């Protein structure tokens, strides 16, 4: 029997890739997703890759009664991966309460359900944004939280604190906190990929949207940062690598390899790439010159961040297999193939 894992946000970008990766390994994944920033048609792509219909519950995790019903119906859930969250830095600056309300209430509800239904393996999507503007790079898991540059980052800091406290109060409960750097790219099949409902503000999809003509041009936000070319530095990580890290984390907990009941891992490649270098990679891989201009800094951005991946490699046994060129290639393939997903669909409330 495959062990059952509940994936919240399982029809979203990273969630969908993880559902597929779990299922290709020794797990059965079911999901909760209210399609607030994902598309119902994503179910087709996931099911296609699973070669069976994917089971998803269309539920808002802030609705505790509805969330509980899933745990009641599936008493064999052995672990939870909690992806579901709002994720955009600029949107969080404009509408902080949307972020605090959703990201924190959903986390509290799902932890309550884990406690009530005795699900003791929990994986949380955190973010390198918890480090803020780190004084020393690369950041290790021991690097302290910095001042949050935006409400989104603060929801991840508070979320981690909530989990730490919950773990202290519940010694039988085991959590892995995964701090993602900058996920991008898509599944090699192009059957699933990044297709948010709200306007995407992430760099790599903006590059591909400009290249395909959905946007006229793009702006590099800030060229006066203290970096090698003046643009921000990020650690872009392929979504397929990231998805597999979740499978490793589930195995890690199920095999009781954790030393403490709250383990933290950085998930990045371990190399910083500037915004301009990401653009150059795209132009080199595709041969398409990109229409971009150099502009002002964007509020909420840190200058530079990339991961020290030593602990993740040694303790979790995971390292990224793909680089920035692989990322932009797969992102471009997805951009050219995703129209089926966007056809005839309006926002699902
Ligand atoms: N960025 C940019 N132009 C864009 C979108 C993003 O220059 O149109 C920059 C952004 O300022 C940041 C980096 O790309 O320095 C990564 O931003 P993204 O929103 O992808 O991820 P974040 O690091 O904010 O989570």
mmCIF file of C-alpha atoms and ligand atoms in Angstrom:
data_model
loop_
_atom_site.group_PDB
_atom_site.id
_atom_site.type_symbol
_atom_site.label_atom_id
_atom_site.label_comp_id
_atom_site.label_asym_id
_atom_site.label_seq_id
_atom_site.Cartn_x
_atom_site.Cartn_y
_atom_site.Cartn_z
ATOM 1 C CA UNK A 1 0.000 0.000 0.000
ATOM 2 C CA UNK A 2 1.280 3.433 -0.920
ATOM 3 C CA UNK A 3 1.382 5.870 1.975
ATOM 4 C CA UNK A 4 -1.091 8.710 1.597
ATOM 5 C CA UNK A 5 0.098 12.307 1.656
ATOM 6 C CA UNK A 6 -2.225 15.311 1.681
ATOM 7 C CA UNK A 7 -0.884 18.170 -0.441
ATOM 8 C CA UNK A 8 -2.480 21.576 0.126
ATOM 9 C CA UNK A 9 -2.229 23.812 -2.908
ATOM 10 C CA UNK A 10 -1.730 20.617 -4.908
ATOM 11 C CA UNK A 11 -3.099 22.062 -8.157
ATOM 12 C CA UNK A 12 -0.825 25.079 -7.987
ATOM 13 C CA UNK A 13 2.594 25.492 -9.461
ATOM 14 C CA UNK A 14 4.971 23.694 -7.093
ATOM 15 C CA UNK A 15 2.159 21.611 -5.608
ATOM 16 C CA UNK A 16 1.229 20.000 -8.921
ATOM 17 C CA UNK A 17 4.828 19.050 -9.700
ATOM 18 C CA UNK A 18 5.143 17.585 -6.216
ATOM 19 C CA UNK A 19 1.932 15.549 -6.531
ATOM 20 C CA UNK A 20 3.412 13.993 -9.668
ATOM 21 C CA UNK A 21 6.830 13.377 -8.102
ATOM 22 C CA UNK A 22 5.303 11.792 -4.972
ATOM 23 C CA UNK A 23 3.195 9.504 -7.125
ATOM 24 C CA UNK A 24 6.214 8.472 -9.192
ATOM 25 C CA UNK A 25 7.749 7.391 -5.913
ATOM 26 C CA UNK A 26 6.115 5.319 -3.200
ATOM 27 C CA UNK A 27 3.351 7.728 -2.245
ATOM 28 C CA UNK A 28 -0.267 8.446 -3.054
ATOM 29 C CA UNK A 29 -1.027 12.156 -3.116
ATOM 30 C CA UNK A 30 -4.448 13.740 -2.681
ATOM 31 C CA UNK A 31 -4.855 17.497 -2.603
ATOM 32 C CA UNK A 32 -6.851 20.410 -1.269
ATOM 33 C CA UNK A 33 -6.905 23.396 -3.603
ATOM 34 C CA UNK A 34 -9.558 26.104 -3.965
ATOM 35 C CA UNK A 35 -8.194 27.299 -7.324
ATOM 36 C CA UNK A 36 -7.753 30.798 -5.918
ATOM 37 C CA UNK A 37 -4.529 31.028 -7.897
ATOM 38 C CA UNK A 38 -4.550 27.827 -9.932
ATOM 39 C CA UNK A 39 -6.687 26.501 -12.743
ATOM 40 C CA UNK A 40 -9.194 23.686 -12.705
ATOM 41 C CA UNK A 41 -7.722 22.466 -15.961
ATOM 42 C CA UNK A 42 -4.459 21.795 -14.166
ATOM 43 C CA UNK A 43 -6.271 18.680 -12.908
ATOM 44 C CA UNK A 44 -6.162 17.363 -16.493
ATOM 45 C CA UNK A 45 -2.417 17.859 -16.753
ATOM 46 C CA UNK A 46 -1.791 16.200 -13.388
ATOM 47 C CA UNK A 47 -4.135 13.291 -14.134
ATOM 48 C CA UNK A 48 -2.493 12.854 -17.509
ATOM 49 C CA UNK A 49 0.909 12.453 -15.878
ATOM 50 C CA UNK A 50 -0.455 10.231 -13.081
ATOM 51 C CA UNK A 51 -2.330 8.113 -15.664
ATOM 52 C CA UNK A 52 -5.361 8.182 -13.341
ATOM 53 C CA UNK A 53 -7.754 10.884 -12.157
ATOM 54 C CA UNK A 54 -6.186 13.085 -9.507
ATOM 55 C CA UNK A 55 -8.281 13.522 -6.336
ATOM 56 C CA UNK A 56 -8.619 17.146 -5.222
ATOM 57 C CA UNK A 57 -10.938 18.779 -2.692
ATOM 58 C CA UNK A 58 -12.087 22.257 -3.727
ATOM 59 C CA UNK A 59 -11.885 23.754 -0.254
ATOM 60 C CA UNK A 60 -10.648 26.974 1.298
ATOM 61 C CA UNK A 61 -8.248 26.012 4.104
ATOM 62 C CA UNK A 62 -9.470 28.981 6.135
ATOM 63 C CA UNK A 63 -12.742 27.015 6.416
ATOM 64 C CA UNK A 64 -11.808 24.706 9.244
ATOM 65 C CA UNK A 65 -14.921 22.527 9.145
ATOM 66 C CA UNK A 66 -14.480 21.802 5.467
ATOM 67 C CA UNK A 67 -10.774 21.063 5.990
ATOM 68 C CA UNK A 68 -11.570 18.674 8.837
ATOM 69 C CA UNK A 69 -13.932 16.710 6.639
ATOM 70 C CA UNK A 70 -11.031 15.735 4.396
ATOM 71 C CA UNK A 71 -9.133 14.356 7.387
ATOM 72 C CA UNK A 72 -12.281 12.496 8.507
ATOM 73 C CA UNK A 73 -12.792 11.002 5.063
ATOM 74 C CA UNK A 74 -9.130 9.991 4.734
ATOM 75 C CA UNK A 75 -8.169 8.564 8.106
ATOM 76 C CA UNK A 76 -5.122 7.026 6.395
ATOM 77 C CA UNK A 77 -3.366 10.356 5.699
ATOM 78 C CA UNK A 78 0.165 9.903 7.048
ATOM 79 C CA UNK A 79 1.725 13.207 6.118
ATOM 80 C CA UNK A 80 0.841 16.719 4.997
ATOM 81 C CA UNK A 81 2.728 19.022 2.659
ATOM 82 C CA UNK A 82 1.393 22.534 3.128
ATOM 83 C CA UNK A 83 1.984 24.642 0.014
ATOM 84 C CA UNK A 84 -1.237 26.627 -0.162
ATOM 85 C CA UNK A 85 -0.426 30.308 0.323
ATOM 86 C CA UNK A 86 -0.410 33.646 -1.400
ATOM 87 C CA UNK A 87 3.070 34.205 -2.786
ATOM 88 C CA UNK A 88 3.602 37.540 -4.510
ATOM 89 C CA UNK A 89 5.853 40.180 -2.968
ATOM 90 C CA UNK A 90 4.275 43.253 -4.687
ATOM 91 C CA UNK A 91 0.701 42.082 -3.992
ATOM 92 C CA UNK A 92 1.573 41.541 -0.336
ATOM 93 C CA UNK A 93 2.902 45.106 -0.098
ATOM 94 C CA UNK A 94 -0.373 46.424 -1.560
ATOM 95 C CA UNK A 95 -2.722 44.154 0.354
ATOM 96 C CA UNK A 96 -1.018 42.853 3.498
ATOM 97 C CA UNK A 97 -4.174 41.664 5.248
ATOM 98 C CA UNK A 98 -4.955 39.326 2.371
ATOM 99 C CA UNK A 99 -1.604 37.676 3.118
ATOM 100 C CA UNK A 100 -1.833 37.596 6.914
ATOM 101 C CA UNK A 101 -5.412 36.358 6.865
ATOM 102 C CA UNK A 102 -4.923 33.578 4.354
ATOM 103 C CA UNK A 103 -1.380 32.395 4.985
ATOM 104 C CA UNK A 104 -1.656 32.277 8.771
ATOM 105 C CA UNK A 105 -5.235 31.089 9.284
ATOM 106 C CA UNK A 106 -4.826 28.252 6.805
ATOM 107 C CA UNK A 107 -1.626 27.131 8.552
ATOM 108 C CA UNK A 108 -3.251 27.190 12.002
ATOM 109 C CA UNK A 109 -6.261 25.229 10.738
ATOM 110 C CA UNK A 110 -4.157 22.554 9.099
ATOM 111 C CA UNK A 111 -1.983 22.173 12.197
ATOM 112 C CA UNK A 112 -5.121 21.826 14.339
ATOM 113 C CA UNK A 113 -6.348 19.105 11.995
ATOM 114 C CA UNK A 114 -2.982 17.318 12.162
ATOM 115 C CA UNK A 115 -3.202 17.361 15.949
ATOM 116 C CA UNK A 116 -6.803 16.181 16.083
ATOM 117 C CA UNK A 117 -6.367 13.423 13.506
ATOM 118 C CA UNK A 118 -2.882 12.398 14.666
ATOM 119 C CA UNK A 119 -1.038 13.155 11.469
ATOM 120 C CA UNK A 120 2.490 13.662 12.727
ATOM 121 C CA UNK A 121 4.552 14.343 9.612
ATOM 122 C CA UNK A 122 4.335 17.866 8.249
ATOM 123 C CA UNK A 123 6.231 19.738 5.561
ATOM 124 C CA UNK A 124 5.958 23.496 5.275
ATOM 125 C CA UNK A 125 6.718 25.711 2.275
ATOM 126 C CA UNK A 126 8.800 28.524 3.587
ATOM 127 C CA UNK A 127 10.938 30.959 1.691
ATOM 128 C CA UNK A 128 14.402 32.452 1.618
ATOM 129 C CA UNK A 129 12.624 35.768 2.139
ATOM 130 C CA UNK A 130 12.704 34.972 5.892
ATOM 131 C CA UNK A 131 16.405 35.928 5.811
ATOM 132 C CA UNK A 132 15.641 39.487 4.673
ATOM 133 C CA UNK A 133 18.699 41.402 3.525
ATOM 134 C CA UNK A 134 21.226 38.937 4.935
ATOM 135 C CA UNK A 135 24.559 40.389 5.993
ATOM 136 C CA UNK A 136 26.530 37.323 4.898
ATOM 137 C CA UNK A 137 26.035 35.215 1.790
ATOM 138 C CA UNK A 138 25.354 32.429 1.123
ATOM 139 C CA UNK A 139 22.761 32.014 3.856
ATOM 140 C CA UNK A 140 22.767 28.845 5.945
ATOM 141 C CA UNK A 141 19.807 27.532 7.893
ATOM 142 C CA UNK A 142 21.455 29.057 10.983
ATOM 143 C CA UNK A 143 21.451 32.561 9.487
ATOM 144 C CA UNK A 144 18.979 34.465 11.666
ATOM 145 C CA UNK A 145 15.787 35.942 10.291
ATOM 146 C CA UNK A 146 16.369 39.429 8.955
ATOM 147 C CA UNK A 147 13.921 42.301 8.885
ATOM 148 C CA UNK A 148 11.118 41.102 6.579
ATOM 149 C CA UNK A 149 11.148 43.204 3.424
ATOM 150 C CA UNK A 150 7.454 42.632 2.734
ATOM 151 C CA UNK A 151 4.303 41.188 4.346
ATOM 152 C CA UNK A 152 4.661 37.957 2.341
ATOM 153 C CA UNK A 153 8.073 37.375 3.940
ATOM 154 C CA UNK A 154 6.646 38.167 7.356
ATOM 155 C CA UNK A 155 3.887 35.563 6.914
ATOM 156 C CA UNK A 156 6.626 32.986 6.290
ATOM 157 C CA UNK A 157 8.582 34.092 9.371
ATOM 158 C CA UNK A 158 5.461 33.955 11.542
ATOM 159 C CA UNK A 159 4.487 30.648 9.935
ATOM 160 C CA UNK A 160 7.852 29.151 10.877
ATOM 161 C CA UNK A 161 7.486 30.481 14.440
ATOM 162 C CA UNK A 162 4.010 28.966 14.702
ATOM 163 C CA UNK A 163 5.390 25.591 13.600
ATOM 164 C CA UNK A 164 8.355 25.804 15.990
ATOM 165 C CA UNK A 165 6.005 26.481 18.912
ATOM 166 C CA UNK A 166 3.651 23.725 17.800
ATOM 167 C CA UNK A 167 6.550 21.254 17.617
ATOM 168 C CA UNK A 168 7.709 22.204 21.125
ATOM 169 C CA UNK A 169 4.217 21.629 22.490
ATOM 170 C CA UNK A 170 3.750 18.375 20.552
ATOM 171 C CA UNK A 171 6.893 16.229 20.780
ATOM 172 C CA UNK A 172 5.306 13.452 18.732
ATOM 173 C CA UNK A 173 4.816 15.893 15.831
ATOM 174 C CA UNK A 174 7.602 16.138 13.229
ATOM 175 C CA UNK A 175 7.997 19.038 10.856
ATOM 176 C CA UNK A 176 10.335 19.881 8.012
ATOM 177 C CA UNK A 177 10.503 23.524 7.012
ATOM 178 C CA UNK A 178 11.737 23.995 3.448
ATOM 179 C CA UNK A 179 13.035 27.423 2.548
ATOM 180 C CA UNK A 180 12.674 27.812 -1.205
ATOM 181 C CA UNK A 181 14.852 30.181 -3.106
ATOM 182 C CA UNK A 182 13.390 31.171 -6.515
ATOM 183 C CA UNK A 183 11.408 28.324 -8.105
ATOM 184 C CA UNK A 184 11.024 28.470 -11.888
ATOM 185 C CA UNK A 185 10.742 26.223 -14.949
ATOM 186 C CA UNK A 186 8.273 23.412 -15.561
ATOM 187 C CA UNK A 187 7.814 19.669 -15.952
ATOM 188 C CA UNK A 188 9.753 18.358 -18.971
ATOM 189 C CA UNK A 189 6.516 17.119 -20.576
ATOM 190 C CA UNK A 190 5.032 20.650 -20.537
ATOM 191 C CA UNK A 191 1.798 19.037 -19.305
ATOM 192 C CA UNK A 192 1.964 21.066 -16.105
ATOM 193 C CA UNK A 193 3.640 24.386 -15.330
ATOM 194 C CA UNK A 194 3.161 27.825 -13.867
ATOM 195 C CA UNK A 195 -0.249 29.307 -14.733
ATOM 196 C CA UNK A 196 -1.485 31.576 -11.967
ATOM 197 C CA UNK A 197 -4.831 33.374 -12.018
ATOM 198 C CA UNK A 198 -3.527 36.637 -10.607
ATOM 199 C CA UNK A 199 -0.992 38.571 -12.630
ATOM 200 C CA UNK A 200 2.377 36.863 -12.391
ATOM 201 C CA UNK A 201 5.100 39.140 -11.070
ATOM 202 C CA UNK A 202 7.902 36.546 -11.038
ATOM 203 C CA UNK A 203 10.907 37.134 -13.255
ATOM 204 C CA UNK A 204 11.181 33.959 -15.362
ATOM 205 C CA UNK A 205 7.514 33.813 -16.477
ATOM 206 C CA UNK A 206 7.671 37.526 -17.248
ATOM 207 C CA UNK A 207 10.683 36.897 -19.485
ATOM 208 C CA UNK A 208 8.841 34.148 -21.405
ATOM 209 C CA UNK A 209 5.651 36.229 -21.638
ATOM 210 C CA UNK A 210 7.625 39.100 -23.184
ATOM 211 C CA UNK A 211 9.366 36.747 -25.597
ATOM 212 C CA UNK A 212 6.112 35.186 -26.810
ATOM 213 C CA UNK A 213 4.482 38.611 -27.167
ATOM 214 C CA UNK A 214 1.964 38.564 -24.321
ATOM 215 C CA UNK A 215 3.770 41.552 -22.861
ATOM 216 C CA UNK A 216 5.393 44.280 -24.941
ATOM 217 C CA UNK A 217 8.434 44.633 -22.707
ATOM 218 C CA UNK A 218 9.741 44.191 -19.212
ATOM 219 C CA UNK A 219 11.730 46.215 -16.732
ATOM 220 C CA UNK A 220 14.797 45.160 -14.782
ATOM 221 C CA UNK A 221 13.944 46.478 -11.329
ATOM 222 C CA UNK A 222 17.079 48.209 -10.118
ATOM 223 C CA UNK A 223 20.557 48.339 -11.603
ATOM 224 C CA UNK A 224 22.252 50.164 -8.730
ATOM 225 C CA UNK A 225 22.400 47.296 -6.254
ATOM 226 C CA UNK A 226 25.839 46.416 -4.864
ATOM 227 C CA UNK A 227 26.091 43.314 -7.093
ATOM 228 C CA UNK A 228 28.375 42.392 -10.019
ATOM 229 C CA UNK A 229 26.128 44.012 -12.641
ATOM 230 C CA UNK A 230 23.907 46.166 -10.403
ATOM 231 C CA UNK A 231 20.792 43.967 -10.707
ATOM 232 C CA UNK A 232 19.458 41.760 -7.892
ATOM 233 C CA UNK A 233 20.905 38.316 -7.275
ATOM 234 C CA UNK A 234 18.635 35.292 -6.787
ATOM 235 C CA UNK A 235 19.126 31.533 -6.561
ATOM 236 C CA UNK A 236 16.792 30.114 -9.227
ATOM 237 C CA UNK A 237 15.798 26.533 -8.593
ATOM 238 C CA UNK A 238 14.096 24.224 -11.111
ATOM 239 C CA UNK A 239 10.596 23.258 -9.998
ATOM 240 C CA UNK A 240 11.285 19.583 -10.811
ATOM 241 C CA UNK A 241 14.251 19.574 -8.450
ATOM 242 C CA UNK A 242 12.180 21.374 -5.873
ATOM 243 C CA UNK A 243 9.308 18.901 -6.206
ATOM 244 C CA UNK A 244 11.664 15.990 -5.676
ATOM 245 C CA UNK A 245 13.042 17.632 -2.531
ATOM 246 C CA UNK A 246 9.539 17.283 -1.048
ATOM 247 C CA UNK A 247 9.494 13.566 -1.787
ATOM 248 C CA UNK A 248 12.883 13.330 -0.064
ATOM 249 C CA UNK A 249 11.526 15.276 2.906
ATOM 250 C CA UNK A 250 8.526 12.952 3.230
ATOM 251 C CA UNK A 251 10.839 9.916 3.095
ATOM 252 C CA UNK A 252 13.116 11.586 5.643
ATOM 253 C CA UNK A 253 10.265 11.962 8.130
ATOM 254 C CA UNK A 254 8.643 8.580 7.472
ATOM 255 C CA UNK A 255 12.013 6.862 7.914
ATOM 256 C CA UNK A 256 12.509 8.855 11.138
ATOM 257 C CA UNK A 257 15.830 10.289 10.003
ATOM 258 C CA UNK A 258 15.180 13.629 11.699
ATOM 259 C CA UNK A 259 17.297 14.479 14.715
ATOM 260 C CA UNK A 260 14.904 17.094 16.083
ATOM 261 C CA UNK A 261 11.176 17.363 15.540
ATOM 262 C CA UNK A 262 11.550 20.569 13.537
ATOM 263 C CA UNK A 263 14.182 20.442 10.809
ATOM 264 C CA UNK A 264 14.945 23.266 8.390
ATOM 265 C CA UNK A 265 16.489 23.006 4.920
ATOM 266 C CA UNK A 266 17.426 25.536 2.262
ATOM 267 C CA UNK A 267 16.300 24.562 -1.233
ATOM 268 C CA UNK A 268 18.344 26.336 -3.844
ATOM 269 C CA UNK A 269 21.072 25.553 -6.338
ATOM 270 C CA UNK A 270 23.589 27.377 -4.182
ATOM 271 C CA UNK A 271 24.593 29.887 -6.830
ATOM 272 C CA UNK A 272 23.491 33.434 -7.286
ATOM 273 C CA UNK A 273 22.302 34.552 -10.721
ATOM 274 C CA UNK A 274 21.625 38.220 -11.410
ATOM 275 C CA UNK A 275 18.423 39.364 -13.091
ATOM 276 C CA UNK A 276 20.473 40.445 -16.121
ATOM 277 C CA UNK A 277 22.231 37.054 -16.237
ATOM 278 C CA UNK A 278 18.852 35.291 -16.207
ATOM 279 C CA UNK A 279 17.818 37.414 -19.192
ATOM 280 C CA UNK A 280 21.110 36.612 -20.949
ATOM 281 C CA UNK A 281 20.585 32.894 -20.301
ATOM 282 C CA UNK A 282 17.154 33.116 -21.919
ATOM 283 C CA UNK A 283 18.522 34.978 -24.954
ATOM 284 C CA UNK A 284 21.352 32.448 -25.331
ATOM 285 C CA UNK A 285 19.112 29.369 -24.996
ATOM 286 C CA UNK A 286 16.326 30.565 -27.276
ATOM 287 C CA UNK A 287 18.172 32.955 -29.604
ATOM 288 C CA UNK A 288 15.372 35.466 -29.004
ATOM 289 C CA UNK A 289 16.406 39.023 -28.085
ATOM 290 C CA UNK A 290 14.314 40.246 -25.191
ATOM 291 C CA UNK A 291 12.687 43.671 -25.116
ATOM 292 C CA UNK A 292 13.615 45.028 -21.721
ATOM 293 C CA UNK A 293 14.547 48.305 -20.107
ATOM 294 C CA UNK A 294 16.504 49.193 -17.014
ATOM 295 C CA UNK A 295 14.347 50.717 -14.302
ATOM 296 C CA UNK A 296 13.938 51.704 -10.689
ATOM 297 C CA UNK A 297 14.156 49.332 -7.748
ATOM 298 C CA UNK A 298 10.954 47.504 -6.778
ATOM 299 C CA UNK A 299 9.669 47.923 -3.240
ATOM 300 C CA UNK A 300 10.084 44.819 -1.084
ATOM 301 C CA UNK A 301 13.096 43.349 -2.933
ATOM 302 C CA UNK A 302 16.298 42.262 -1.203
ATOM 303 C CA UNK A 303 19.531 42.982 -3.082
ATOM 304 C CA UNK A 304 20.989 39.490 -3.111
ATOM 305 C CA UNK A 305 20.223 36.063 -1.725
ATOM 306 C CA UNK A 306 21.495 32.565 -2.458
ATOM 307 C CA UNK A 307 21.677 29.364 -0.490
ATOM 308 C CA UNK A 308 24.326 27.444 1.325
ATOM 309 C CA UNK A 309 23.109 23.946 0.436
ATOM 310 C CA UNK A 310 25.586 21.937 2.550
ATOM 311 C CA UNK A 311 23.107 20.864 5.174
ATOM 312 C CA UNK A 312 20.427 19.928 2.638
ATOM 313 C CA UNK A 313 22.950 17.784 0.765
ATOM 314 C CA UNK A 314 24.388 16.086 3.844
ATOM 315 C CA UNK A 315 21.270 15.611 5.939
ATOM 316 C CA UNK A 316 18.371 15.447 3.470
ATOM 317 C CA UNK A 317 20.460 13.845 0.718
ATOM 318 C CA UNK A 318 19.223 16.217 -1.970
ATOM 319 C CA UNK A 319 20.974 18.486 -4.445
ATOM 320 C CA UNK A 320 19.597 20.312 -7.453
ATOM 321 C CA UNK A 321 20.321 18.585 -10.773
ATOM 322 C CA UNK A 322 19.392 21.426 -13.121
ATOM 323 C CA UNK A 323 20.811 24.915 -13.723
ATOM 324 C CA UNK A 324 19.520 28.289 -14.936
ATOM 325 C CA UNK A 325 19.754 27.245 -18.614
ATOM 326 C CA UNK A 326 17.588 24.163 -17.929
ATOM 327 C CA UNK A 327 15.170 26.394 -16.051
ATOM 328 C CA UNK A 328 14.690 28.937 -18.837
ATOM 329 C CA UNK A 329 14.503 26.186 -21.490
ATOM 330 C CA UNK A 330 11.677 24.382 -19.693
ATOM 331 C CA UNK A 331 9.935 27.673 -18.870
ATOM 332 C CA UNK A 332 10.062 28.549 -22.570
ATOM 333 C CA UNK A 333 8.737 25.113 -23.596
ATOM 334 C CA UNK A 334 5.856 25.580 -21.156
ATOM 335 C CA UNK A 335 5.117 29.092 -22.456
ATOM 336 C CA UNK A 336 4.793 27.610 -25.935
ATOM 337 C CA UNK A 337 2.526 24.767 -24.826
ATOM 338 C CA UNK A 338 0.306 26.120 -22.086
ATOM 339 C CA UNK A 339 -2.481 27.661 -24.200
ATOM 340 C CA UNK A 340 -4.734 24.573 -23.744
ATOM 341 C CA UNK A 341 -4.736 25.284 -20.011
ATOM 342 C CA UNK A 342 -5.806 28.889 -20.392
ATOM 343 C CA UNK A 343 -8.632 28.306 -22.909
ATOM 344 C CA UNK A 344 -12.211 29.024 -21.876
ATOM 345 C CA UNK A 345 -11.510 29.441 -18.250
ATOM 346 C CA UNK A 346 -12.489 32.184 -15.881
ATOM 347 C CA UNK A 347 -11.458 32.606 -12.277
ATOM 348 C CA UNK A 348 -13.003 29.963 -10.038
ATOM 349 C CA UNK A 349 -14.348 31.452 -6.797
HETATM 350 N N1 LIG B 1 12.338 41.286 -11.438
HETATM 351 C C1 LIG B 1 12.593 42.216 -12.429
HETATM 352 N N2 LIG B 1 11.620 42.450 -13.343
HETATM 353 C C2 LIG B 1 10.403 41.830 -13.323
HETATM 354 C C3 LIG B 1 10.162 40.883 -12.312
HETATM 355 C C4 LIG B 1 11.153 40.622 -11.374
HETATM 356 O O1 LIG B 1 13.657 42.812 -12.489
HETATM 357 O O2 LIG B 1 9.567 42.103 -14.172
HETATM 358 C C5 LIG B 1 13.372 41.037 -10.433
HETATM 359 C C6 LIG B 1 12.907 41.369 -9.031
HETATM 360 O O3 LIG B 1 13.058 42.750 -8.792
HETATM 361 C C7 LIG B 1 13.833 40.500 -8.205
HETATM 362 C C8 LIG B 1 14.056 39.280 -9.079
HETATM 363 O O4 LIG B 1 13.672 39.649 -10.402
HETATM 364 O O5 LIG B 1 15.050 41.165 -8.040
HETATM 365 C C9 LIG B 1 13.238 38.090 -8.651
HETATM 366 O O6 LIG B 1 11.924 38.524 -8.483
HETATM 367 P P1 LIG B 1 10.710 37.524 -8.399
HETATM 368 O O7 LIG B 1 9.450 38.335 -8.270
HETATM 369 O O8 LIG B 1 10.776 36.542 -9.522
HETATM 370 O O9 LIG B 1 10.974 36.683 -7.081
HETATM 371 P P2 LIG B 1 11.170 37.159 -5.556
HETATM 372 O O10 LIG B 1 12.658 37.064 -5.302
HETATM 373 O O11 LIG B 1 10.626 38.538 -5.407
HETATM 374 O O12 LIG B 1 10.388 36.156 -4.769
#
